[in-house]
C-alpha positions in Angstrom: -135.9 -8.2 -38.5 -133.6 -9.8 -36.0 -130.7 -9.4 -38.4 -131.1 -5.6 -38.8 -131.0 -2.9 -36.1 -130.1 0.8 -35.7 -126.4 1.4 -35.7 -127.1 4.0 -32.9 -128.4 1.2 -30.7 -125.3 -0.9 -31.4 -123.0 2.0 -30.7 -124.7 3.0 -27.4 -124.4 -0.6 -26.1 -120.7 -0.7 -27.1 -119.8 2.6 -25.5 -120.9 1.4 -22.1 -119.0 -1.8 -22.4 -116.2 -2.4 -20.0 -112.9 -3.7 -21.4 -110.3 -5.1 -18.8 -111.9 -2.9 -16.1 -112.0 0.3 -18.2 -114.5 1.9 -20.5 -114.0 1.4 -24.2 -113.2 5.1 -24.6 -110.4 5.1 -22.0 -109.1 1.8 -23.5 -108.8 3.4 -26.9 -107.3 6.6 -25.6 -104.6 4.8 -23.7 -103.4 3.1 -26.9 -103.7 6.4 -28.9 -106.1 4.7 -31.4 -106.0 6.5 -34.8 -109.7 6.4 -35.3 -111.1 5.8 -38.8 -114.2 7.8 -40.0 -117.4 5.8 -40.1 -120.7 6.4 -42.0 -122.5 6.8 -38.7 -120.9 10.3 -38.4 -123.2 11.6 -41.2 -125.7 8.9 -41.7 -127.9 9.1 -38.7 -130.4 6.3 -39.6 -127.7 3.8 -40.5 -128.7 0.2 -40.0 -126.5 -2.9 -39.6 -127.2 -6.4 -40.7 -125.5 -9.8 -40.3 -122.4 -10.3 -42.5 -123.6 -12.7 -45.3 -120.0 -14.1 -45.6 -120.2 -15.3 -42.1 -123.6 -16.9 -42.7 -122.4 -18.5 -45.8 -119.3 -20.0 -44.1 -116.9 -18.0 -46.3 -115.1 -16.7 -43.2 -114.7 -18.4 -39.8 -113.1 -15.4 -38.0 -114.4 -11.9 -37.6 -112.8 -8.8 -36.1 -114.3 -6.8 -33.3 -115.4 -3.3 -34.3 -116.6 -2.1 -30.8 -114.4 -2.5 -28.9 -111.9 -2.4 -31.7 -109.1 -4.9 -32.3 -105.9 -2.8 -32.5 -102.5 -3.2 -33.9 -99.7 -1.2 -32.2 -97.4 0.8 -34.4 -94.5 0.8 -31.9 -93.5 -2.7 -31.1 -89.9 -1.8 -29.9 -89.8 -0.5 -26.3 -86.9 1.6 -24.9 -86.7 2.3 -21.2 -87.4 5.9 -20.4 -88.7 6.7 -23.9 -92.5 7.0 -24.5 -93.9 5.4 -27.6 -95.0 8.0 -30.1 -96.9 5.8 -32.4 -100.6 5.2 -32.4 -102.6 2.0 -32.5 -104.5 1.2 -35.7 -107.8 -0.7 -36.2 -107.2 -4.2 -37.4 -108.8 -5.0 -40.7 -110.9 -8.0 -41.5 -114.5 -9.2 -41.9 -116.8 -7.8 -39.2 -119.7 -9.6 -37.7 -122.2 -7.0 -39.0 -122.1 -4.8 -42.1 -123.6 -1.4 -42.9 -124.5 -2.1 -46.6 -127.1 -4.2 -48.3 -124.9 -5.9 -51.0 -127.7 -5.5 -53.5 -127.6 -1.7 -53.2 -123.8 -1.4 -53.5 -122.5 0.2 -56.7 -118.7 0.2 -56.5 -115.9 1.7 -58.6 -112.2 1.1 -58.7 -109.6 3.5 -60.1 -105.8 3.3 -60.3 -103.9 6.7 -60.2 -100.3 7.9 -60.7 -97.4 5.8 -61.9 -97.4 2.1 -62.5 -96.4 -0.5 -59.9 -96.3 -4.3 -60.1 -99.5 -5.6 -58.6 -102.1 -3.0 -59.7 -104.0 -5.6 -61.6 -103.8 -8.0 -58.6 -105.5 -5.3 -56.4 -108.2 -4.7 -59.0 -108.9 -8.4 -59.2 -108.8 -8.8 -55.4 -111.4 -6.0 -54.9 -113.7 -7.4 -57.5 -113.5 -10.9 -56.0 -114.0 -9.7 -52.4 -117.1 -7.6 -53.4 -118.6 -10.5 -55.2 -118.1 -12.7 -52.2 -120.3 -10.2 -50.3 -123.0 -10.5 -53.0 -122.2 -7.2 -54.7 -122.8 -7.4 -58.4 -122.2 -3.9 -59.7 -118.5 -3.0 -59.9 -117.1 -0.5 -62.3 -113.5 0.1 -63.5 -112.6 3.7 -64.0 -110.2 4.4 -66.9 -107.0 6.4 -66.6 -107.1 7.8 -63.1 -109.2 10.6 -61.6 -110.2 12.1 -64.9 -111.9 8.9 -65.9 -114.7 9.5 -63.3 -116.1 12.4 -65.4 -114.4 12.0 -68.8 -114.2 8.2 -69.4 -116.4 5.2 -70.1 -117.1 3.1 -67.0 -116.4 -0.6 -67.6 -118.4 -3.2 -65.8 -116.0 -5.6 -64.0 -116.8 -9.2 -63.1 -114.7 -12.1 -61.7 -114.7 -13.5 -65.3 -113.3 -10.5 -67.1 -110.6 -9.9 -64.5 -109.7 -13.5 -64.0 -106.3 -13.3 -65.9 -105.3 -9.6 -65.4 -102.9 -10.5 -62.5 -100.6 -12.2 -65.0 -100.0 -8.8 -66.8 -97.9 -5.8 -65.7 -99.3 -2.3 -65.7 -102.9 -1.4 -65.1 -105.8 -3.0 -67.0 -107.8 0.1 -66.2 -105.1 2.5 -67.3 -103.6 5.1 -65.0 -102.5 8.7 -65.1 -101.5 11.7 -63.0 -103.6 14.7 -62.3 -107.2 15.1 -63.4 -108.5 15.6 -59.9 -111.7 17.7 -59.8 -113.5 17.2 -56.6 -116.9 18.6 -57.8 -117.0 16.9 -61.2 -116.0 13.6 -59.6 -118.6 13.7 -56.9 -121.3 14.9 -59.3 -120.5 12.0 -61.6 -120.6 9.5 -58.7 -124.0 10.8 -57.6 -125.3 10.8 -61.2 -124.3 7.1 -61.7 -125.3 6.0 -58.2 -121.8 4.9 -57.2 -121.6 4.6 -53.4 -118.3 2.8 -52.8 -115.0 4.1 -54.4 -111.7 2.2 -54.2 -108.7 4.4 -55.1 -105.3 3.0 -55.6 -102.5 5.5 -55.5 -99.7 7.4 -53.7 -99.8 10.2 -51.1 -101.0 12.8 -53.5 -103.8 10.5 -54.7 -104.7 9.9 -51.1 -105.0 13.6 -50.4 -107.4 13.9 -53.2 -109.3 10.8 -52.0 -109.7 12.4 -48.5 -111.2 15.5 -50.1 -113.8 13.3 -51.8 -114.5 11.7 -48.4 -115.0 15.1 -46.9 -117.3 16.2 -49.8 -119.4 13.1 -49.4 -119.8 14.0 -45.7 -120.6 17.6 -46.6 -123.3 16.5 -49.1 -124.7 14.0 -46.6 -124.3 11.1 -49.1 -123.8 7.5 -48.1 -120.6 7.2 -50.2 -117.6 5.4 -48.9 -114.1 6.4 -50.1 -111.4 3.7 -49.6 -107.7 3.8 -50.5 -105.0 1.3 -51.2 -101.5 2.8 -50.9 -99.2 2.5 -53.9 -95.8 3.9 -54.7 -92.9 2.2 -56.5 -90.5 4.4 -54.4 -91.8 2.8 -51.2 -92.0 6.2 -49.5 -95.5 6.1 -48.0 -95.4 6.4 -44.3 -96.8 4.0 -41.6 -97.0 0.8 -43.7 -94.4 -1.9 -43.7 -93.8 -1.6 -47.4 -95.7 -0.7 -50.6 -97.0 -3.5 -52.8 -94.8 -4.1 -55.9 -91.7 -3.0 -54.1 -90.2 -6.5 -53.8 -90.9 -7.2 -57.4 -89.2 -4.0 -58.3 -86.1 -5.0 -56.3 -86.1 -8.4 -58.0 -86.1 -6.8 -61.4 -83.4 -4.3 -60.4 -81.1 -7.1 -59.3 -81.3 -8.5 -62.8 -80.0 -5.2 -64.1 -77.2 -5.2 -61.5 -76.1 -8.6 -62.8 -75.9 -7.2 -66.3 -73.9 -4.2 -65.0 -71.5 -6.5 -63.2 -70.9 -8.5 -66.4 -70.3 -5.3 -68.4 -67.9 -3.9 -65.9 -65.9 -7.1 -65.4 -65.6 -7.6 -69.1 -63.6 -4.4 -69.7 -60.2 -3.2 -68.5 -60.8 -1.1 -65.3 -64.5 -1.3 -66.1 -67.1 0.7 -64.2 -70.8 0.4 -64.8 -73.2 3.0 -63.4 -76.9 2.0 -62.9 -79.5 4.7 -62.3 -82.6 3.5 -60.4 -85.9 5.2 -59.6 -86.1 7.2 -56.4 -86.7 11.0 -56.7 -86.6 11.9 -53.0 -86.0 8.6 -51.3 -83.4 5.9 -51.8 -85.3 2.8 -50.8 -85.0 1.1 -54.3 -81.3 1.8 -54.5 -80.5 0.7 -51.0 -82.5 -2.5 -51.1 -81.2 -3.4 -54.5 -77.7 -2.9 -53.3 -78.2 -5.2 -50.2 -80.0 -7.8 -52.3 -77.6 -7.9 -55.3 -74.4 -8.0 -53.2 -72.4 -6.9 -56.2 -72.5 -3.1 -55.8 -69.4 -1.1 -54.8 -71.0 2.4 -54.4 -74.6 3.4 -53.6 -75.8 7.0 -53.8 -79.2 8.1 -52.4 -80.9 11.5 -51.9 -80.8 11.3 -48.1 -76.9 11.1 -48.0 -74.8 14.0 -49.2 -72.6 13.3 -52.2 -68.9 13.7 -51.3 -66.6 14.4 -54.2 -63.4 15.6 -52.6 -61.1 14.5 -49.8 -60.6 11.2 -48.0 -64.3 10.2 -48.3 -64.6 11.1 -52.0 -66.7 8.6 -53.9 -64.2 8.8 -56.8 -61.3 8.0 -54.6 -63.2 5.0 -53.3 -64.0 3.8 -56.8 -60.3 4.0 -57.9 -59.4 1.9 -54.9 -62.0 -0.7 -55.7 -60.9 -0.9 -59.3 -57.2 -1.2 -58.3 -58.2 -4.1 -56.0 -60.6 -6.2 -58.1 -60.4 -4.7 -61.6 -64.0 -3.4 -61.9 -66.8 -1.6 -60.0 -70.6 -1.3 -60.0 -72.3 1.9 -59.0 -76.0 2.3 -58.2 -77.5 5.8 -58.0 -81.0 6.8 -57.1 -82.3 9.4 -59.6 -82.6 12.1 -56.9 -79.1 11.6 -55.5 -76.4 14.3 -55.7 -78.7 17.2 -56.5 -76.9 19.2 -53.8 -73.8 19.0 -56.0 -75.5 19.2 -59.4 -77.4 22.3 -58.5 -81.2 23.0 -58.4 -83.4 23.6 -61.5 -86.5 25.8 -61.6 -88.3 23.4 -64.1 -91.3 21.2 -62.9 -93.1 18.2 -64.4 -96.9 17.9 -65.0 -97.4 16.9 -61.3 -95.6 20.0 -60.1 -92.5 18.1 -59.0 -89.1 19.8 -59.5 -87.2 18.3 -62.4 -83.8 16.9 -61.3 -80.6 16.9 -63.2 -79.4 13.6 -64.5 -77.1 12.1 -61.8 -76.4 9.0 -63.8 -75.0 10.8 -66.9 -73.1 13.2 -64.6 -71.5 10.3 -62.6 -70.5 8.5 -65.8 -68.7 11.6 -67.1 -67.1 12.5 -63.7 -65.8 9.0 -63.1 -64.0 9.1 -66.4 -62.5 12.5 -65.7 -61.3 11.6 -62.2 -59.7 8.3 -63.4 -57.9 10.2 -66.2 -56.7 12.9 -63.9 -55.1 10.2 -61.6 -53.4 8.5 -64.5 -55.7 5.4 -64.6 -57.5 4.0 -67.6 -61.2 3.5 -67.3 -64.1 2.1 -69.4 -67.3 3.5 -68.0 -70.7 2.1 -69.0 -74.1 3.5 -68.1 -77.4 1.6 -67.7 -80.8 3.4 -67.1 -83.5 0.7 -66.8 -86.0 3.5 -66.0 -89.6 2.1 -66.1 -88.6 -1.4 -67.0 -88.4 -2.5 -63.3 -91.9 -1.3 -62.5 -93.9 -2.5 -65.6 -93.7 -6.2 -64.9 -96.3 -8.5 -63.2 -96.1 -8.9 -59.4 -94.0 -11.7 -58.1 -95.6 -14.3 -55.8 -94.9 -12.3 -52.6 -96.4 -9.1 -53.9 -99.3 -11.0 -55.5 -100.3 -12.4 -52.1 -99.8 -9.0 -50.5 -102.1 -7.4 -53.0 -104.9 -9.9 -52.2 -104.6 -9.1 -48.5 -104.9 -5.3 -49.2 -107.8 -5.7 -51.5 -109.8 -7.9 -49.0 -108.9 -5.5 -46.1 -110.2 -2.6 -48.1 -113.5 -4.3 -49.0 -114.1 -5.6 -45.4 -113.6 -2.1 -44.0 -115.9 -0.5 -46.5 -118.7 -3.1 -45.9 -118.3 -2.6 -42.1 -119.2 1.1 -42.7 -115.8 2.7 -42.6 -114.6 5.4 -45.0 -111.7 7.8 -45.4 -109.2 5.1 -44.7 -106.5 3.2 -46.5 -105.8 -0.6 -46.2 -102.2 -1.4 -45.3 -99.9 -3.8 -43.6 -98.3 -2.7 -40.3 -96.1 -5.0 -38.3 -97.3 -7.8 -40.6 -101.0 -7.2 -39.7 -103.6 -5.8 -42.1 -105.0 -2.5 -40.7 -107.2 0.5 -41.6 -105.1 3.7 -41.7 -106.9 7.1 -41.6 -106.1 8.9 -44.9 -105.1 11.9 -42.9 -102.3 9.9 -41.3 -101.1 8.8 -44.7 -100.9 12.5 -45.7 -99.1 13.5 -42.5 -96.4 10.8 -42.8 -95.8 10.7 -46.6 -93.6 10.9 -48.5 -91.1 9.5 -46.0 -87.4 9.4 -46.2 -84.9 6.6 -45.8 -83.6 6.5 -42.3 -79.8 6.6 -42.5 -79.3 4.4 -39.4 -79.1 0.6 -39.3 -80.2 0.2 -42.9 -77.6 2.6 -44.3 -74.9 0.9 -42.1 -75.8 -2.3 -43.8 -75.4 -0.7 -47.2 -72.0 0.7 -46.3 -71.0 -2.8 -45.0 -72.0 -4.3 -48.3 -70.3 -1.7 -50.6 -67.3 -0.8 -48.5 -67.8 2.9 -49.3 -67.0 5.7 -46.8 -69.7 6.2 -44.1 
């Protein structure tokens, strides 16, 4: 029919197209386009058809696939310094799709730890798929193991209509359980051909293995990711969904800490926040709360002696205003506390408790200097991540969910939907793996923290 033609024919026409006086290939190479895998790479008889959302008037703007619309990663130019970043494909509804909606059998899974907005993403994916006309969408329980050891749950706009008002994951989530062969066998057995995986960098490495296995088996199965980490340490993207909600909740804890510290003679309150290997939560909470006098993160060495000692700084703060608030990321100070050989169920090294250690050491140093102290300790732990998404994160989750579905329906796979320079894009899963987990840059951002707390730089 006029609405359906071979994808090879479409591709051949696009390859010879001239963009701004150059071929499409040279145009993409010049901008270092991080290309996203496409079903055409292993589905030779792939056909395309008109996007039903466009025909139904559900969208009035489409993105160009060939030549691709691109979003540049580097938007700051320095004379004499070559940009190292790569351009990324812009996400959005395409003019043609590579799936007959009636043949799509989709599945959604949430993996790893919780983050505000997981339910928003699930609801968003279900809603976007139904807008395309897809009517078979499964929810996979409790992470990767649910693919082969759980009961698939049929999801509809009706039974997910209110889940965004709740924290956690309506599907359940867990770490581990990845078994490439068992998962792919289960997908084939149930006829699932689109898989939406919400998780962190480890989850994405597993997702890319599933994408490669689908290619190896020659199956028309698309694997799509949505990046998720409460620590905000996934590379490339502007931020992780749920992060702003987490900061908002952490600021409430800081207010309690300030009240506790100010209500006792020479009061000091230590708050330990999440952040094993990166200090994003601690630093952004410090800058947002504006009541913190000392912030410790894994990326900055802990100084306990001399002019720049953190304890000397705290004594000066208490002498000046009568109390102090301390924020520590859970992975801070491990260079001083000493390494441990123990690991958790995910293989991560177990860290010693910097919060308890700081509480005890502050008391010791104040006593040694002849000062009274009343040291309190608050560990909100998972409280800051188990709440529903705020308005900002809720909108963000909707954008990510729609970008993931648009990309999948356009025939892409092995990518993750993200926001880069405030534009929704498709990021190759390999690029997520190469750049994650990322560290807090101790430049401008850390200078802002120091300016806020007054601690030694």
